[in-house]
Coordinates of C-alpha atoms in Angstrom, one line a residue:
X24 CA -15.5 11.1 -34.3
X25 CA -12.5 8.8 -34.7
X26 CA -11.2 6.7 -31.6
X27 CA -7.6 5.9 -30.8
X28 CA -6.5 3.2 -28.2
X29 CA -3.0 4.1 -27.0
X30 CA -0.9 2.3 -24.4
X31 CA 2.3 3.6 -22.5
X32 CA 4.8 1.2 -21.6
X33 CA 8.5 1.4 -20.2
X34 CA 10.8 0.8 -17.3
X35 CA 10.0 2.0 -13.8
X36 CA 11.2 5.7 -13.0
X37 CA 11.1 6.9 -16.7
X38 CA 8.6 9.5 -16.2
X39 CA 5.9 7.5 -17.8
X40 CA 3.1 7.9 -15.1
X41 CA 4.0 11.7 -15.1
X42 CA 3.5 11.9 -18.9
X43 CA 0.1 10.0 -18.4
X44 CA -1.0 12.4 -15.9
X45 CA -0.1 15.4 -18.0
X46 CA -2.0 13.9 -21.0
X47 CA -5.1 12.8 -19.1
X48 CA -5.4 15.1 -16.0
X49 CA -8.2 14.3 -13.7
X50 CA -9.9 12.2 -16.6
X51 CA -8.8 8.9 -15.2
X52 CA -10.3 5.6 -13.9
X53 CA -8.3 3.8 -11.4
X54 CA -8.9 0.0 -10.7
X55 CA -6.9 -3.2 -10.5
X56 CA -6.0 -5.5 -13.4
X57 CA -7.9 -8.8 -13.2
X58 CA -6.6 -11.1 -10.3
X59 CA -4.0 -8.9 -9.0
X60 CA -3.6 -5.6 -6.9
X61 CA -1.5 -3.9 -9.5
X62 CA -3.2 -0.4 -10.2
X63 CA -4.9 -0.3 -13.8
X64 CA -4.8 3.4 -15.0
X65 CA -6.9 4.5 -18.0
X66 CA -7.2 8.0 -19.1
X67 CA -9.5 9.7 -21.7
X68 CA -8.8 12.8 -23.7
X69 CA -9.9 14.5 -27.0
X70 CA -7.9 16.1 -29.6
X71 CA -9.5 17.6 -32.6
X72 CA -11.9 15.0 -34.1
X73 CA -10.3 12.0 -32.1
X74 CA -11.3 10.5 -28.8
X75 CA -8.3 8.6 -27.1
X76 CA -8.3 6.2 -24.4
X77 CA -4.8 5.9 -22.9
X78 CA -3.6 2.9 -20.7
X79 CA -0.7 3.4 -18.2
X80 CA 0.8 0.0 -18.1
X81 CA 2.8 -1.0 -15.0
X82 CA 6.5 -0.1 -15.1
X83 CA 8.7 -3.2 -16.0
X84 CA 12.2 -4.1 -17.0
X85 CA 11.2 -7.0 -19.2
X86 CA 8.3 -9.0 -20.5
X87 CA 9.3 -12.4 -19.5
X88 CA 5.9 -12.9 -17.6
X89 CA 7.8 -13.8 -14.3
X90 CA 6.0 -11.1 -12.2
X91 CA 2.4 -9.9 -12.3
X92 CA 3.5 -6.5 -13.9
X93 CA 5.5 -8.3 -16.5
X94 CA 2.5 -10.6 -17.4
X95 CA 0.1 -7.8 -17.5
X96 CA 2.2 -5.9 -20.0
X97 CA 2.9 -8.6 -22.4
X98 CA -0.7 -10.0 -22.3
X99 CA -2.2 -6.5 -22.7
X100 CA 0.1 -5.6 -25.7
X101 CA -0.5 -8.9 -27.3
X102 CA -4.2 -9.4 -26.8
X103 CA -5.6 -6.1 -27.5
X104 CA -6.2 -4.1 -30.7
X105 CA -4.2 -0.9 -30.1
X106 CA -3.6 2.0 -32.6
X107 CA -0.3 3.0 -30.9
X108 CA 2.1 1.7 -28.3
X109 CA 4.6 4.3 -26.8
X110 CA 7.8 3.1 -25.1
X111 CA 8.8 5.8 -22.6
X112 CA 12.7 5.7 -22.5
X113 CA 14.7 7.5 -19.9
X114 CA 17.3 9.3 -22.2
X115 CA 19.8 9.5 -19.5
X116 CA 19.8 5.5 -19.2
X117 CA 18.9 4.7 -22.8
X118 CA 21.2 1.8 -22.9
X119 CA 19.5 0.0 -20.1
X120 CA 16.1 0.9 -21.2
X121 CA 16.6 -0.3 -24.9
X122 CA 16.6 -3.8 -23.4
X123 CA 12.8 -3.7 -23.0
X124 CA 12.5 -1.9 -26.3
X125 CA 14.1 -4.8 -28.1
X126 CA 12.1 -7.4 -26.3
X127 CA 8.8 -5.6 -27.5
X128 CA 10.1 -5.5 -31.1
X129 CA 11.0 -9.3 -30.8
X130 CA 7.2 -9.8 -29.9
X131 CA 6.3 -8.0 -33.1
X132 CA 4.8 -4.9 -31.3
X133 CA 5.4 -1.6 -33.3
X134 CA 6.5 1.3 -31.3
X135 CA 6.6 5.1 -30.8
X136 CA 9.7 5.6 -28.9
X137 CA 9.7 8.5 -26.6
X138 CA 13.2 9.8 -25.4
X139 CA 11.9 11.3 -22.1
X140 CA 13.8 13.3 -19.5
X141 CA 15.9 14.9 -22.4
X142 CA 17.0 17.6 -19.8
X143 CA 18.4 14.9 -17.5
X144 CA 20.3 13.3 -20.5
X145 CA 21.8 16.6 -21.4
X146 CA 23.0 17.2 -17.8
X147 CA 24.7 13.8 -18.0
X148 CA 26.3 14.5 -21.3
X149 CA 24.3 12.0 -23.3
X150 CA 23.6 13.0 -26.7
X151 CA 21.1 11.0 -28.9
X152 CA 20.8 11.6 -32.7
X153 CA 17.1 11.1 -33.3
X154 CA 17.5 10.7 -37.0
X155 CA 20.2 7.9 -36.6
X156 CA 18.1 6.1 -34.0
X157 CA 15.2 6.1 -36.2
X158 CA 17.4 4.7 -39.0
X159 CA 18.8 2.0 -36.6
X160 CA 15.6 0.8 -35.4
X161 CA 13.1 1.5 -38.1
X162 CA 10.3 3.2 -35.7
X163 CA 9.5 6.8 -34.9
X164 CA 11.3 8.6 -32.2
X165 CA 10.1 11.8 -30.2
X166 CA 11.8 13.6 -27.3
X167 CA 9.9 15.0 -24.3
X168 CA 10.4 16.4 -20.8
X169 CA 7.7 14.6 -18.9
X170 CA 6.3 17.3 -16.5
X171 CA 6.2 19.9 -19.4
X172 CA 2.7 20.8 -20.7
X173 CA 4.2 21.5 -24.1
X174 CA 5.6 18.0 -24.2
X175 CA 2.1 16.6 -23.5
X176 CA 0.6 18.9 -26.3
X177 CA 3.1 17.6 -28.8
X178 CA 2.3 13.9 -27.9
X179 CA -1.2 14.3 -28.5
X180 CA -0.6 15.6 -31.9
X181 CA 1.8 12.9 -32.7
X182 CA -0.9 10.4 -31.5
X183 CA -3.4 11.6 -34.1
X184 CA -0.9 11.9 -37.0
X185 CA 1.1 8.8 -36.6
X186 CA 0.2 5.5 -38.5
X187 CA 2.2 2.8 -37.1
X188 CA 1.4 0.5 -40.1
X189 CA 3.8 2.7 -42.1
X190 CA 6.8 1.8 -40.1
X191 CA 8.8 -1.5 -40.0
X192 CA 11.9 -2.6 -38.3
X193 CA 15.2 -2.4 -40.1
X194 CA 17.2 -5.3 -41.5
X195 CA 19.5 -5.1 -38.6
X196 CA 16.6 -5.5 -36.1
X197 CA 14.9 -8.1 -38.3
X198 CA 18.3 -10.1 -38.3
X199 CA 18.2 -10.1 -34.6
X200 CA 14.7 -11.3 -34.4
X201 CA 15.4 -14.2 -36.7
X202 CA 18.5 -15.1 -34.6
X203 CA 16.3 -15.2 -31.4
X204 CA 13.8 -17.3 -33.1
X205 CA 16.6 -19.7 -34.1
X206 CA 18.0 -19.9 -30.6
X207 CA 14.6 -20.6 -29.1
X208 CA 14.0 -23.4 -31.8
X209 CA 17.4 -25.1 -30.7
X210 CA 17.8 -27.9 -28.4
X211 CA 19.7 -26.3 -25.7
X212 CA 18.3 -26.0 -22.1
X213 CA 16.0 -23.0 -21.3
X214 CA 18.8 -21.5 -19.2
X215 CA 21.2 -21.7 -21.9
X216 CA 18.7 -20.2 -24.5
X217 CA 17.9 -17.3 -22.1
X218 CA 21.6 -16.8 -21.8
X219 CA 22.2 -16.6 -25.4
X220 CA 19.2 -14.4 -26.1
X221 CA 20.4 -11.9 -23.5
X222 CA 23.9 -11.7 -25.2
X223 CA 22.3 -11.3 -28.5
X224 CA 20.2 -8.3 -27.1
X225 CA 23.1 -6.6 -25.6
X226 CA 25.1 -7.0 -28.6
X227 CA 22.3 -5.4 -30.7
X228 CA 22.0 -2.5 -28.1
X229 CA 25.8 -2.0 -28.3
X230 CA 25.5 -1.5 -32.2
X231 CA 22.4 0.8 -31.8
X232 CA 24.3 2.9 -29.2
X233 CA 27.5 3.1 -31.4
X234 CA 25.4 4.2 -34.2
X235 CA 23.0 6.9 -32.5
X236 CA 24.4 7.8 -29.0
X237 CA 27.5 9.7 -27.8
X238 CA 28.3 10.0 -24.2
X239 CA 30.5 12.9 -22.7
X240 CA 31.8 12.2 -19.2
X241 CA 30.8 15.1 -17.0
X242 CA 31.9 13.8 -13.7
X243 CA 29.8 12.7 -10.7
X244 CA 26.0 13.8 -11.1
X245 CA 24.3 15.8 -8.3
X246 CA 22.4 12.5 -7.4
X247 CA 25.7 10.6 -7.0
X248 CA 27.2 13.4 -4.9
X249 CA 24.0 13.4 -2.7
X250 CA 23.9 9.6 -2.4
X251 CA 27.5 9.7 -0.9
X252 CA 25.7 11.3 2.1
X253 CA 22.3 10.0 2.1
X254 CA 23.1 6.3 1.2
X255 CA 26.5 5.5 2.5
X256 CA 27.2 2.7 4.9
X257 CA 27.4 4.8 8.1
X258 CA 25.0 7.6 7.9
X259 CA 22.2 5.9 5.7
X260 CA 20.4 4.1 8.4
X261 CA 20.2 7.1 11.0
X262 CA 19.2 9.5 8.3
X263 CA 16.4 7.1 7.1
X264 CA 15.1 6.8 10.7
X265 CA 15.1 10.5 11.1
X266 CA 13.1 10.8 7.8
X267 CA 10.8 8.0 9.0
X268 CA 10.4 9.7 12.3
X269 CA 9.4 12.9 10.5
X270 CA 7.0 11.1 8.3
X271 CA 5.4 9.4 11.4
X272 CA 5.1 12.7 13.1
X273 CA 3.6 14.5 10.3
X274 CA 1.0 11.7 9.7
X275 CA 0.2 10.7 13.3
X276 CA 0.9 14.0 15.4
X277 CA 1.5 17.2 13.6
X278 CA -0.9 17.2 10.5
X279 CA -2.9 13.9 10.3
X280 CA -3.8 13.7 14.0
X281 CA -5.0 17.3 14.4
X282 CA -7.0 17.0 11.2
X283 CA -8.3 13.7 12.3
X284 CA -9.6 15.2 15.7
X285 CA -11.2 18.2 13.9
X286 CA -12.8 15.6 11.5
X287 CA -14.0 13.5 14.4
X288 CA -15.5 16.4 16.1
X289 CA -17.2 17.6 12.9
X290 CA -18.8 14.1 12.3
X291 CA -19.4 12.6 15.8
X292 CA -20.1 15.9 17.5
X293 CA -21.6 18.6 15.1
X294 CA -23.1 16.5 12.4
X295 CA -24.3 13.6 14.7
X296 CA -25.8 16.2 17.2
X297 CA -27.6 18.1 14.3
X298 CA -28.7 14.8 13.0
X299 CA -30.0 13.6 16.3
X300 CA -31.8 17.0 17.0
X301 CA -33.3 16.9 13.4
X302 CA -34.7 13.4 13.7
X303 CA -36.1 14.1 17.0
X304 CA -37.9 17.3 15.8
X305 CA -39.1 15.4 12.8
X306 CA -40.7 12.6 15.1
X307 CA -38.7 9.9 13.9
X308 CA -39.1 6.7 16.0
X309 CA -36.5 6.1 18.6
X310 CA -35.1 2.9 17.2
X311 CA -34.6 4.8 13.8
X312 CA -33.0 7.5 15.5
X313 CA -30.6 5.1 17.4
X314 CA -29.9 3.2 14.2
X315 CA -29.1 6.4 12.3
X316 CA -27.0 8.2 15.1
X317 CA -25.5 5.3 17.1
X318 CA -25.2 2.7 14.3
X319 CA -24.7 4.4 10.9
X320 CA -23.2 7.8 11.8
X321 CA -21.0 6.5 14.6
X322 CA -19.8 3.5 12.7
X323 CA -19.2 5.0 9.1
X324 CA -17.9 8.2 11.1
X325 CA -15.2 5.9 12.6
X326 CA -14.0 5.1 9.0
X327 CA -14.2 8.8 7.9
X328 CA -12.1 9.9 10.9
X329 CA -9.1 8.1 9.4
X330 CA -9.4 10.0 6.1
X331 CA -6.9 12.6 7.2
X332 CA -4.3 10.0 8.2
X333 CA -4.7 7.9 4.9
X334 CA -4.5 10.9 2.7
X335 CA -1.7 12.5 4.7
X336 CA 0.4 9.2 4.6
X337 CA -0.1 8.7 1.0
X338 CA 0.8 12.2 0.2
X339 CA 4.1 11.9 2.2
X340 CA 4.9 8.6 0.5
X341 CA 4.1 9.8 -3.0
X342 CA 6.2 13.0 -2.3
X343 CA 9.3 10.9 -1.2
X344 CA 8.7 8.5 -4.2
X345 CA 8.7 11.6 -6.5
X346 CA 12.0 12.7 -5.0
X347 CA 13.6 9.3 -5.7
X348 CA 14.5 8.8 -2.0
X349 CA 12.1 5.7 -1.7
X350 CA 14.4 3.6 -3.8
X351 CA 17.1 4.4 -1.5
X352 CA 15.2 3.3 1.5
X353 CA 14.6 0.0 0.0
X354 CA 18.4 -0.3 -0.7
X355 CA 19.3 0.6 2.8
X356 CA 16.7 -1.7 4.4
X357 CA 17.0 -4.7 2.1
X358 CA 19.7 -6.6 4.0
X359 CA 17.6 -6.3 7.3
X360 CA 14.3 -7.0 5.7
X361 CA 15.7 -10.1 4.1
X362 CA 16.0 -11.7 7.5
X363 CA 12.2 -11.2 7.9
X364 CA 11.3 -12.9 4.7
X365 CA 10.5 -9.6 2.9
X366 CA 12.6 -7.2 0.7
X367 CA 13.8 -3.7 1.4
X368 CA 10.5 -2.1 0.0
X369 CA 8.6 -3.7 2.9
X370 CA 9.9 -1.3 5.5
X371 CA 7.6 1.6 4.8
X372 CA 4.2 0.0 5.1
X373 CA 5.2 -1.9 8.2
X374 CA 6.4 1.1 9.9
X375 CA 3.2 2.9 9.2
X376 CA 1.5 0.1 11.2
X377 CA 2.5 1.7 14.3
X378 CA 0.2 4.6 13.6
X379 CA -2.6 2.8 11.9
X380 CA -3.0 -0.5 10.1
X381 CA -5.3 0.8 7.4
X382 CA -2.8 3.1 5.7
X383 CA -0.1 0.5 6.4
X384 CA -1.9 -2.3 4.6
X385 CA -2.8 -0.1 1.7
X386 CA 0.9 1.0 1.6
X387 CA 1.8 -2.6 0.7
X388 CA 0.7 -2.1 -2.9
X389 CA 3.9 -0.4 -3.5
X390 CA 5.8 -3.6 -3.0
X391 CA 7.0 -5.5 -6.2
X392 CA 6.1 -9.2 -5.7
X393 CA 2.7 -10.8 -4.9
X394 CA 4.4 -12.6 -2.0
X395 CA 5.7 -9.4 -0.4
X396 CA 2.4 -7.8 -0.8
X397 CA 0.4 -10.6 0.8
X398 CA 2.9 -11.2 3.7
X399 CA 3.1 -7.5 4.5
X400 CA -0.7 -7.2 4.6
X401 CA -1.1 -10.3 6.7
X402 CA 1.4 -9.5 9.4
X403 CA 1.2 -5.6 9.7
X404 CA -2.0 -5.9 12.2
X405 CA 0.2 -7.6 14.7
X406 CA 1.8 -4.1 15.4
X407 CA 0.8 -1.9 18.1
X408 CA -1.4 0.7 16.3
X409 CA -2.7 3.9 17.9
X410 CA -6.0 2.5 18.5
X411 CA -4.5 -0.5 20.6
X412 CA -2.4 1.9 22.7
X413 CA -5.3 3.1 24.8
X414 CA -6.0 -0.5 25.9
X415 CA -2.3 -1.0 26.7
X416 CA -2.0 2.2 28.7
X417 CA -5.1 1.7 30.8
X418 CA -4.5 -2.0 31.8
X419 CA -0.6 -1.0 32.6
X420 CA -1.8 2.0 34.6
X421 CA -4.3 0.0 36.4
X422 CA -2.4 -3.3 37.3
X423 CA 1.3 -2.3 36.8
X424 CA 1.4 1.3 38.1
X425 CA 5.1 1.0 39.0
X426 CA 6.2 -0.3 35.6
X427 CA 3.4 0.9 33.4
X428 CA 6.0 2.3 30.6
X429 CA 7.9 -0.9 30.5
X430 CA 4.9 -3.2 30.3
X431 CA 3.5 -0.9 27.3
X432 CA 6.9 -1.0 25.7
X433 CA 6.9 -4.8 26.1
X434 CA 3.7 -4.9 24.1
X435 CA 5.1 -3.0 21.3
X436 CA 8.2 -5.2 21.2
X437 CA 5.9 -8.3 21.4
X438 CA 4.0 -7.2 18.3
X439 CA 7.1 -6.5 16.5
X440 CA 8.5 -10.0 17.2
X441 CA 5.2 -11.6 16.3
X442 CA 5.2 -9.8 12.9
X443 CA 8.7 -11.0 12.2
X444 CA 8.0 -14.7 13.2
X445 CA 4.6 -14.5 11.3
X446 CA 6.4 -13.1 8.1
X447 CA 8.9 -15.9 8.2
X448 CA 6.3 -18.6 8.7
X449 CA 4.0 -17.3 5.9
X450 CA 7.0 -16.9 3.6
X451 CA 8.1 -20.5 4.1
X452 CA 4.6 -22.1 4.1
X453 CA 1.8 -20.5 2.3
X454 CA 4.0 -18.3 -0.2
X455 CA 6.9 -20.8 -0.3
X456 CA 6.8 -21.3 -4.0
X457 CA 6.6 -17.5 -4.7
X458 CA 10.2 -15.9 -4.8
X459 CA 10.8 -12.4 -3.7
X460 CA 12.7 -10.6 -6.4
X461 CA 14.4 -7.4 -5.7
X462 CA 15.4 -5.5 -8.8
X463 CA 16.4 -2.0 -7.6
X464 CA 17.2 1.1 -9.7
X465 CA 18.2 4.3 -8.1
X466 CA 16.5 7.1 -10.1
X467 CA 17.9 10.6 -9.9
X468 CA 16.9 13.0 -7.1
X469 CA 14.5 15.6 -8.4
X470 CA 11.7 18.0 -7.2
X471 CA 8.5 16.0 -7.3
X472 CA 5.8 16.8 -9.8
X473 CA 3.1 18.2 -7.4
X474 CA 0.3 17.3 -9.9
X475 CA 1.4 13.7 -10.1
X476 CA 1.9 13.6 -6.2
X477 CA -1.8 14.8 -5.7
X478 CA -3.2 12.6 -8.1
X479 CA -1.6 9.5 -6.8
X480 CA -2.7 10.7 -3.3
X481 CA -6.3 11.0 -4.4
X482 CA -6.3 7.8 -6.5
X483 CA -5.1 5.7 -3.4
X484 CA -7.1 7.5 -0.8
X485 CA -10.5 7.4 -2.6
X486 CA -10.4 3.6 -2.8
X487 CA -10.4 3.8 1.1
X488 CA -13.4 5.8 1.2
X489 CA -15.5 4.0 -1.5
X490 CA -14.8 0.2 -0.6
X491 CA -13.7 0.0 3.1
X492 CA -16.5 2.2 3.9
X493 CA -19.2 0.0 2.5
X494 CA -18.0 -2.9 4.6
X495 CA -18.2 -0.7 7.7
X496 CA -21.4 0.6 6.9
X497 CA -22.8 -3.0 7.0
X498 CA -20.9 -3.8 10.3
X499 CA -22.2 -0.6 11.9
X500 CA -25.7 -1.5 11.4
X501 CA -25.0 -5.2 12.8
X502 CA -23.2 -3.9 15.9
X503 CA -26.0 -1.3 16.6
X504 CA -28.5 -4.1 16.5
X505 CA -26.5 -6.5 18.6
X506 CA -26.1 -3.9 21.3
X507 CA -29.7 -2.4 21.2
X508 CA -31.8 -5.6 21.0
X509 CA -32.3 -9.0 22.7
X510 CA -34.8 -11.8 22.2
X511 CA -37.5 -9.8 23.9
X512 CA -37.0 -6.8 21.5
X513 CA -35.4 -3.4 22.1
X514 CA -33.4 -3.0 25.2
X515 CA -31.8 0.2 26.9
X516 CA -29.6 -1.9 28.9
X517 CA -26.3 -3.3 27.1
X518 CA -25.9 -6.1 29.4
X519 CA -29.2 -7.5 28.5
X520 CA -28.5 -7.2 24.7
X521 CA -27.4 -9.8 22.2
X522 CA -23.9 -8.2 22.6
X523 CA -23.8 -9.1 26.2
X524 CA -25.2 -12.8 25.4
X525 CA -22.5 -13.0 22.7
X526 CA -20.0 -11.8 25.2
X527 CA -20.8 -14.6 27.6
X528 CA -20.4 -17.1 24.8
X529 CA -17.0 -15.6 23.8
X530 CA -15.9 -15.7 27.4
X531 CA -16.1 -19.5 27.5
X532 CA -13.0 -19.3 25.1
X533 CA -10.9 -17.7 27.8
X534 CA -11.4 -20.0 30.8
X535 CA -7.8 -20.9 30.7
X536 CA -6.7 -17.4 30.1
X537 CA -8.1 -16.1 33.2
X538 CA -10.5 -13.4 32.0
X539 CA -13.7 -15.5 31.4
X540 CA -16.2 -12.8 32.2
X541 CA -19.0 -11.8 29.9
X542 CA -17.8 -8.1 30.1
X543 CA -14.3 -9.2 28.8
X544 CA -16.1 -11.2 25.9
X545 CA -18.2 -8.2 25.0
X546 CA -15.1 -5.9 25.0
X547 CA -13.2 -8.2 22.8
X548 CA -16.1 -8.6 20.2
X549 CA -16.5 -4.7 20.1
X550 CA -12.8 -4.4 19.7
X551 CA -13.3 -6.2 16.3
X552 CA -15.2 -3.1 15.2
X553 CA -12.7 -0.7 16.3
X554 CA -9.9 -1.4 18.9
X555 CA -10.7 1.9 20.6
X556 CA -14.2 0.6 21.5
X557 CA -12.5 -1.9 23.9
X558 CA -12.1 0.8 26.5
X559 CA -15.4 2.5 26.0
X560 CA -17.1 -0.7 26.3
X561 CA -15.4 -1.9 29.4
X562 CA -16.3 1.6 31.0
X563 CA -20.1 1.0 30.1
X564 CA -20.1 -2.6 31.3
X565 CA -18.4 -1.8 34.5
X566 CA -20.4 1.4 35.4
X567 CA -18.1 4.1 34.3
X568 CA -19.4 5.1 30.8
X569 CA -17.6 8.4 30.6
X570 CA -14.0 6.9 30.5
X571 CA -11.5 8.6 28.1
X572 CA -10.3 6.4 25.2
X573 CA -7.1 8.6 24.9
X574 CA -3.8 6.9 26.0
X575 CA -2.8 10.3 27.7
X576 CA -5.6 10.0 30.1
X577 CA -4.7 6.4 31.1
X578 CA -3.8 7.3 34.8
X579 CA -7.2 9.3 35.5
X580 CA -9.1 6.5 33.8
X581 CA -7.3 3.9 35.7
X582 CA -8.0 5.6 38.9
X583 CA -11.7 5.8 37.9
X584 CA -11.9 2.2 36.7
X585 CA -10.2 1.0 39.9
X586 CA -13.4 2.1 41.9
X587 CA -15.5 -0.4 39.9
X588 CA -15.7 -4.2 39.8
X589 CA -13.1 -4.1 37.0
X590 CA -10.5 -3.9 39.7
X591 CA -11.4 -7.2 41.1
X592 CA -12.5 -8.9 37.8
X593 CA -8.9 -9.2 36.6
X594 CA -5.8 -10.2 38.5
X595 CA -2.3 -8.8 37.7
X596 CA -1.8 -12.0 35.5
X597 CA -5.2 -12.1 33.8
X598 CA -4.7 -8.3 33.0
X599 CA -1.4 -8.9 31.3
X600 CA -2.8 -11.7 29.4
X601 CA -5.7 -9.7 28.1
X602 CA -3.2 -7.1 27.0
X603 CA -1.3 -9.9 25.2
X604 CA -4.6 -11.0 23.4
X605 CA -5.7 -7.5 22.6
X606 CA -2.3 -6.7 21.1
X607 CA -2.4 -9.8 18.7
X608 CA -6.1 -10.9 18.0
X609 CA -8.3 -10.2 14.8
X610 CA -7.8 -6.8 13.2
X611 CA -10.5 -4.3 13.5
X612 CA -13.2 -4.2 10.8
X613 CA -11.7 -1.1 9.1
X614 CA -8.4 -3.1 8.7
X615 CA -10.3 -6.1 7.7
X616 CA -12.3 -4.2 5.0
X617 CA -9.0 -2.8 3.8
X618 CA -7.5 -6.4 3.5
X619 CA -10.6 -7.4 1.5
X620 CA -10.0 -4.5 -0.9
X621 CA -6.3 -4.9 -1.2
X622 CA -6.4 -8.7 -1.8
X623 CA -9.7 -8.7 -3.7
X624 CA -10.5 -11.8 -1.7
X625 CA -12.9 -12.7 1.2
X626 CA -10.7 -15.8 1.8
X627 CA -7.6 -13.8 2.7
X628 CA -9.8 -11.4 4.8
X629 CA -11.3 -14.4 6.6
X630 CA -7.8 -16.1 7.0
X631 CA -6.4 -12.8 8.6
X632 CA -9.2 -12.7 11.0
X633 CA -9.1 -16.4 11.9
X634 CA -5.3 -17.0 12.1
X635 CA -4.6 -13.8 14.2
X636 CA -7.2 -14.9 16.7
X637 CA -5.8 -18.4 16.8
X638 CA -2.2 -17.0 17.3
X639 CA -3.5 -14.5 20.1
X640 CA -5.4 -17.4 21.7
X641 CA -2.5 -19.6 21.9
X642 CA 0.1 -17.1 23.0
X643 CA -2.2 -15.6 25.8
X644 CA -2.8 -19.3 27.1
X645 CA 0.8 -19.9 27.3
X646 CA 1.6 -16.6 29.0
X647 CA -1.2 -17.4 31.7
X648 CA -0.3 -20.9 32.2
X649 CA 3.4 -20.3 32.5
X650 CA 3.0 -17.2 34.7
X651 CA 0.6 -19.1 36.9
X652 CA 3.0 -22.1 37.2
X653 CA 5.7 -19.4 38.3
X654 CA 3.5 -18.1 41.0
X655 CA 2.5 -14.7 39.4

């Protein structure tokens, strides 16, 4: 059976990934290109006696190797033996798309030019004479409608029948290539050379357009009319905030949260109960029962309960991206985000951080530059996620009953301020040399292709299951061991365990913060596993094991906890400082595992854990010392 290696390239928003999904369906492997977090998509398909591997290269506007995407595209095309490279062109924006086409031809890469979105071009009054375009460039040209199955079938036939060695650029294209080489061999500065080359490219595009393309003015398009409402200077931000609120509510209240509760009950109640009974009936040793039920099932179950949130969030973001509105969000928020050291595209991942840091960190992969991705990943955990909220709500209800809402709101604001300051600091220090580019195109509004939306949702979500889950599995076993054993062997009392001993050691770090009890140290340690466990650990250690970890039950929990020694273990000031520290310190293990996955680096995971702990320690120290000096 003959094999074919095919690569798809083109500008962003040309429908390239939709074509890829139509060609390969579920026969895809998703990973990362070496050294970067940019998605690497490879699909496999058979056609007759041909087996094809199809690579969906990252969308890019040029191949100047200035961004990770640009470097990936040009390196892959130049250093791999390919039978066919298809340049996917947005027919309705052919003039702009031809800039990349010309660059690829300059690099000596033969192209099959796919004029995609032919239906959109027709609506805009753009008519392309395929025969004249082929005569102008010298390469084969085909037209498609990206989400059409017929177009995919046509392309597969073309892939098997086309021999690119039979095509050569025309004298007009060759003359342009010779001119570009002459400019590069000149003595001008690099900036002057690049300017001259760009002028030559645009001049060539003008000649091609005059020869093969006619444009009839049809007046404002539907997208242009809609943008007058959705992207105008007055209504754009309120509309965006309403849409963001809707995404937030669907993910963390209406759909994601109920599914999470159901999934949590299924795993931690039904499955864990069945497993416990089955192990007991089988006569399994008590320590093994505890390891499996209290360690593995409880720990891994904590990861799996986030699955509905992760998949719901990615579905909504993929859906919005498919409509074309995500580009408008970036445009609207760019001036504001620039002040924080990020670009407009950074707003969505950060906002998701108020629900859960895990999908927010994963959402950073949608950002263009490596700087923006890294800064977003490293500052998102400062925000008040839903797992931190029960801690804030309990302490506020116990120690600030008359101003509980104001204190919790202050914690939210403090997290936002810290994220902004950290973004500015990281952007001007560790990532100072990496400029944030913001090249934005507003694609036309369209109904999303649900096949593409679902595939993107699955591709992004399954990475969370496979990679983050493995780290949590290991940590679940470790935390179980620490809470169930001491130097004498197994123990039924947590306050005699390694966890309690470690808590006592950790508490020495907080002598000057006012909460240097071993119970506080153990709670902080358990919070690294999962922030929700801070409340349950405190409840166990202070003799109220059945406390609720829900923020809505904070008043009842506070009343219950005030009857324990916790009411005297914390002063009003030390309780506030504990809240500040809990708000800012090391992310939970699920978030840390996600950081490891997204950065492909233990170094950055360790940096995130360490620098946030240091920041939290310093700020909590300042708050306590200043508050004490002021007499609080």
